[in-house]
Amino acid sequence: MTLLTTMAQMDSVTIGLWVTGFMMALVIIGVRVAFAAAGAGFLGLLWIFSARMGFNKGLLVAMKMAGTIPHSKVSTLALSLIPTFILIGFLAYHAGLTRALFKAAKRWVGWLPGGMGVATVFSAAGFAAVSGASVATSAVFARIAVPEMLKLGYDKRFAAGVVAASGTLASLIPPSAILVIYAIIVEQDVGALLMAGFLPGAVSAVIYGGLVIILARTRKDFGPPVKGYSWKERFKCLPGALPIFFVVGIIVVCIYGGVGTPTEAGSLGAFVILCMALYKGMRLKELTGALMETAKLTVMIFTIIWGVLLYVRFLGFADLPAAFSAWITGLDQSPMVTLIFILCGYAILGMFMDAIGMLLLTLPVVYPAVIALNGGEAVTAAESAFGISGVGCSIWFGIIVVKMAELCLITPPIGLNCFVVAGVRPECSVQDVFRGATPFFVADVLTIATLIALPDIVLWLPKLMGFT
Amino acid sequence: MAGSAPVLTDRSPLSLADQVFHKLESLLNLAGGIVILLLVFLATANILGRWLFSLPVNGYVDWVEQAMAFLAFLGISYTQREGGHIRMDILVTHLHGRLLWVIELLSTLIMLAITLVLIYGSSLHFLRAYSIGDSSLDINLPTWPAKLVVPVSLTILALRLLLQCWGYVRAIREGGDRPVGVPLVADAASLAKSEAEAIMGDSDSTNVVEQP
Amino acid sequence: TVWNVSLWGKRRAFTENVEKLADLVDKKTNGDFKLKISYGGLSKAKENLDGISIGAFEMAQFCSFYHKDKNPTITVTELPFTKEVSLAKIADIYKKVYANPIVVKNMAQWNATLLMPTPLPQYNIISKTKPLKSLADFKGMRVRGPGGIMGVLGKLGAVKTGVPFSEVRQSMDSGVIDAAAFAPHAHLATKTYKVGKWATTNLNLGTANCPVVVNTDALNALSKQNRDALLGSVDEAISYYVDNYDNNTTGKYEKAITKQGLTKVTFTPEQTAELNKLAESVRADWIKKYAKKFDSQALFDFTEKLYAQ
Ligand code: NA
Ligand code: NA
C-alpha cells in the first residue's frame, strides 16, 4: 500500500490529530500563527477531499474552498467592533483622558495603604471602560503610573506588577475586543457578553485593590500612602476625568435609551473621543499615526481570525469538535472536575500563547464540549450540570475563559502585558514584572473560583436585560 | 507576538526595493485606517440620522459588511513587513546567524505557498461573484469589489514575501546577524517596548533597537 | 455513498425537511446512501451556493433573499401577491417554480439543482406601537423587514430600518425599531412577541424562499437506486415538514402572542385591496429590473397564476 492510500483510509480523528500536530510544528518554528493555521487547515481540507474524490479533483476543491474563507469570515457586522474598540484606546490617550483619570484616582484613594497601587487599579478599570485591549491599557499606565509610584518609594516590582495586572481589566469591562471575538466564534449575542463582562470586571478590580492594600500593609516598604489632599483638591481634579464617564454615559444611554444598537454604540463612543482628542489639539500627524497603528493591529487580529477559521473549517469537515465533545461528556467523572481540567489546560497553554490566538485555536473544539457537558444548548437551569441554562452557560463560560486568557497575559514565559511594562520602563526587567505580577495571578485564580461558584455575578446583568 | 520588528536599510538593490515597496504598503495600510474612521462616521451618521430625523443610513449593515474586507486586508502586507503578524518566537530568539536565517526562509516559503493557494481560491471566489452575480442582503450592493480586495491584497503580500525570501537568501550567503530588508528577530522585551511606543504614538523614549 | 449536507444554526422546524429526508433515504437504501448533516461546520449560510458550485459538499439549504443577484429568478416567489395561501400550497407553488426552465437555467450556473422547498408562512408584523387602526398608521413606523414588504409599507410612509438579526429584540425594546416582519419561527427565535403590543394576522405581502439544493454532478453520479430513493422521498419529507411547522411552530407562536396579550390586527378585505394596489408597482418593478437578464415577465405570469389558483 502506498502512503497516499494509507492516508486516504485514515479516520477523521486521526487526520485531525496529524493536521493539528503539523500546525503546532509550524507555530513552534516561528511561522506566523495565522498562516500556520491557514496552512494546516488547507492541508486538512486537501486530505479530506482527496480521500473523497481523488487527489487532482481534491486539490482543486480544497483550493477553491480555502479561497472563499478569508472574505466570508471577515465580512461580519459584529467584527466591526474590533477596529472601533482599538481606535478608541488610541484616541483616548491623545485626548488626555488617561492622565486625568489617574490624577483623580490618586487624590481620591491615594491615602489608602499602597494608595497609588489602588489608584492605578481603579483608574485602569475606568480606562477599561473606553479601551478594548489589555496590552494597550498596560502600556499607557506603565508610562503614567509607574514613575509616580517609584518617586514615592514604591517597590519597583510591585509597581510594575500592579500595572501589568490592571491592564487585563480592559478585556472584561466593556468594550472588549476579545469578548466580541468569543461571541463571534460561539455565535452568541455580542451585547449579552459585553454586559456580562461588566460585573466580573468590577469584582476583579475590587479583588486587585484589596490585594494591593493587604500587600502594602504586610510589607512595609511596598507602598506608602499619599496623604494630604484636601477635599477641594479632590473635587478640582474631577472635571478632567469626567469625559470618560461622559463617554460611558453616552454609550449606556445610546443602548438603553433606544438611540442605537450595541454595535453602533462603540462607534458613537469613538466619534465622541475623536472630537475630544481634536479639541485637545491632536494634530493630523498624530491622527494618521493612530490610524496606521489601529489598521495594523486590526489586520493582525483579522488575519489570525480568518486563518484560524480556515483550520476550523477543516475541523468541521473532519467532524472533530463533535468527536471531542463526545469524548469529554463520556468521561467518568463529575462535569465540574472536567471543567477545572479544561481551565488548567488553558492555564498551561496560556503560558506560551497570546490570548486571542489561544481562544481562536481552542474554542471551536472546547466550546461545544463544555456546552455538551452542561447538558446541551437547550438545557434548562434545573436539568443542567452547572445549574445554568444553555445560553447562560455559553455566556458564563465566555467570561471565565476570557478571564483565563487575561490571566495568561501575566504568566511567564510569554506574558504580553509584562513584556509591555518592561518595555516601557527600562528600569524594570521582565523578571521584575513577572515577580511583581505573581500575587495578582493568585488574585485571578481567586476571581475565577468566585465566578465559578457564583455564576450570577456573570449572569445578573444579562438576565436583567432579557438575555438568557 | 505582535509588535513591530525593526528592518535595517542600506543602499543595496534589495533594500531599495524594500523601501519603495514599503511606501506602497504604508499607503494601503493608511487607506485601511481611513476605512475604519469612515465606519465610525457612518455609524454616527446612522444613529444621529435615525434619532433626530428618522432617517437611518439606508443599508447601513450592508455598507459595514462590505467595508470589512477592505480594513481587514489592505494592510496585510504592511503588517508583514513590520513583523506585526503574531508568531511564537520562543524558538527563533534562541537561534543565531545562518541557522536562524534558514529557519526564517523556511517559514517565509511556507507562508508564500499558502498565500499563493489563497490567491487562486479567492480570485475564483471573486470571479463567481462578478460573472454570475452576488449582492448584499438588504440593499443589493454588489459584493465583487470586497471580494476582489482579497486576492489583490494577498498578491501584494506574496510580492513582499518574495522580497523577504530574497533577503533571507542573501543573509544565508553573507552570514552575520544584521541583514537588511527583513524583519529582525528582536527579543520579546524590545518587541513589546516598540509596541508600547506605537500605542503612545510619541517618540521621546530611547531607540527600540540600537542601529549599527 | 455519503453526502455532506451544509445547513446552519441548529436543528429546528426550518431544517426538519432535510432531517426527514436523510432519515427516509437511509431507510430506503438500507444505509447505502447517507446524508451527513452539518450545522454551520461546512460553510457560512451565505456561501452555501458557492460551496455547492465548488463541489465541497453535495447538498445545502439557502435563502434566496441572502443574495438576490446569485439567484434572481426564484426571488419571484417573494413578491407581495396579497393572497391567503396555506403552507402546503406554498410548498406546491415553490416546487413548480423550481421546475420552471428559466429557474433551472439560473441555478445551472451554480452547477446546482433545486431539490426541495423549505416553505415558510407569509410574514407578519409584530410591533410595540399603539395597535394599528388604519393603514395610515404605518406612517413614520420604523420597520425591519424584507424588500418586498418594505416596498409596499414604504409607500404608506413606513421607514425601512436595518438592524442585525441578533439585535432585533433589543432594538425593538429600546425603540431603535418599532416593528419587525418575520415568519412565526423567527418571531419565536427573536422573542419580538415579548416586547410587542400587536401582531398582524394576514399581512400576506410575501415570505422567504429557502430551497434545498444539490450539486448537479453529484446527483447525476448517484446510482439509480440511490437517486430514486432521494427523489422519491422529497414529497414525504415536505409533508412531514409542513405538518410539523403548522402544528408545532405556528401553533406555538399563536399561543405565545395570545399569552402575552398582543392585540391581533386583521386587515379588512378593503385594506387588503389597498395593499394589493400598492404592491402592484413592486411587482412591476421586479419584472422591469430583471427583464434584461431573463424572461422575467413569463416567469412572473407563471408564478402569479400559481398563486391565483
Ligand atoms: Na474594555
Ligand atoms: Na503567559
PDB file of C-alpha atoms and ligand atoms in Angstrom, chain A residues 350-353 408-412 414-415, ligand 2:
ATOM      1  CA  GLY A 350      -1.603  30.382  28.040  1.00  0.00           C
ATOM      2  CA  MET A 351       1.914  30.315  29.347  1.00  0.00           C
ATOM      3  CA  PHE A 352       3.079  30.104  25.756  1.00  0.00           C
ATOM      4  CA  MET A 353       0.374  31.711  23.647  1.00  0.00           C
ATOM      5  CA  CYS A 408      -2.130  34.316  30.810  1.00  0.00           C
ATOM      6  CA  LEU A 409      -1.003  37.834  29.919  1.00  0.00           C
ATOM      7  CA  ILE A 410       0.872  37.972  33.228  1.00  0.00           C
ATOM      8  CA  THR A 411       2.285  34.424  33.378  1.00  0.00           C
ATOM      9  CA  PRO A 412       5.803  33.560  32.215  1.00  0.00           C
ATOM     10  CA  ILE A 414       5.227  34.601  27.390  1.00  0.00           C
ATOM     11  CA  GLY A 415       3.244  37.278  29.179  1.00  0.00           C
TER      12      GLY A 415
HETATM   13 NA    NA D   2       1.523  33.695  29.554  1.00  0.00          NA
END
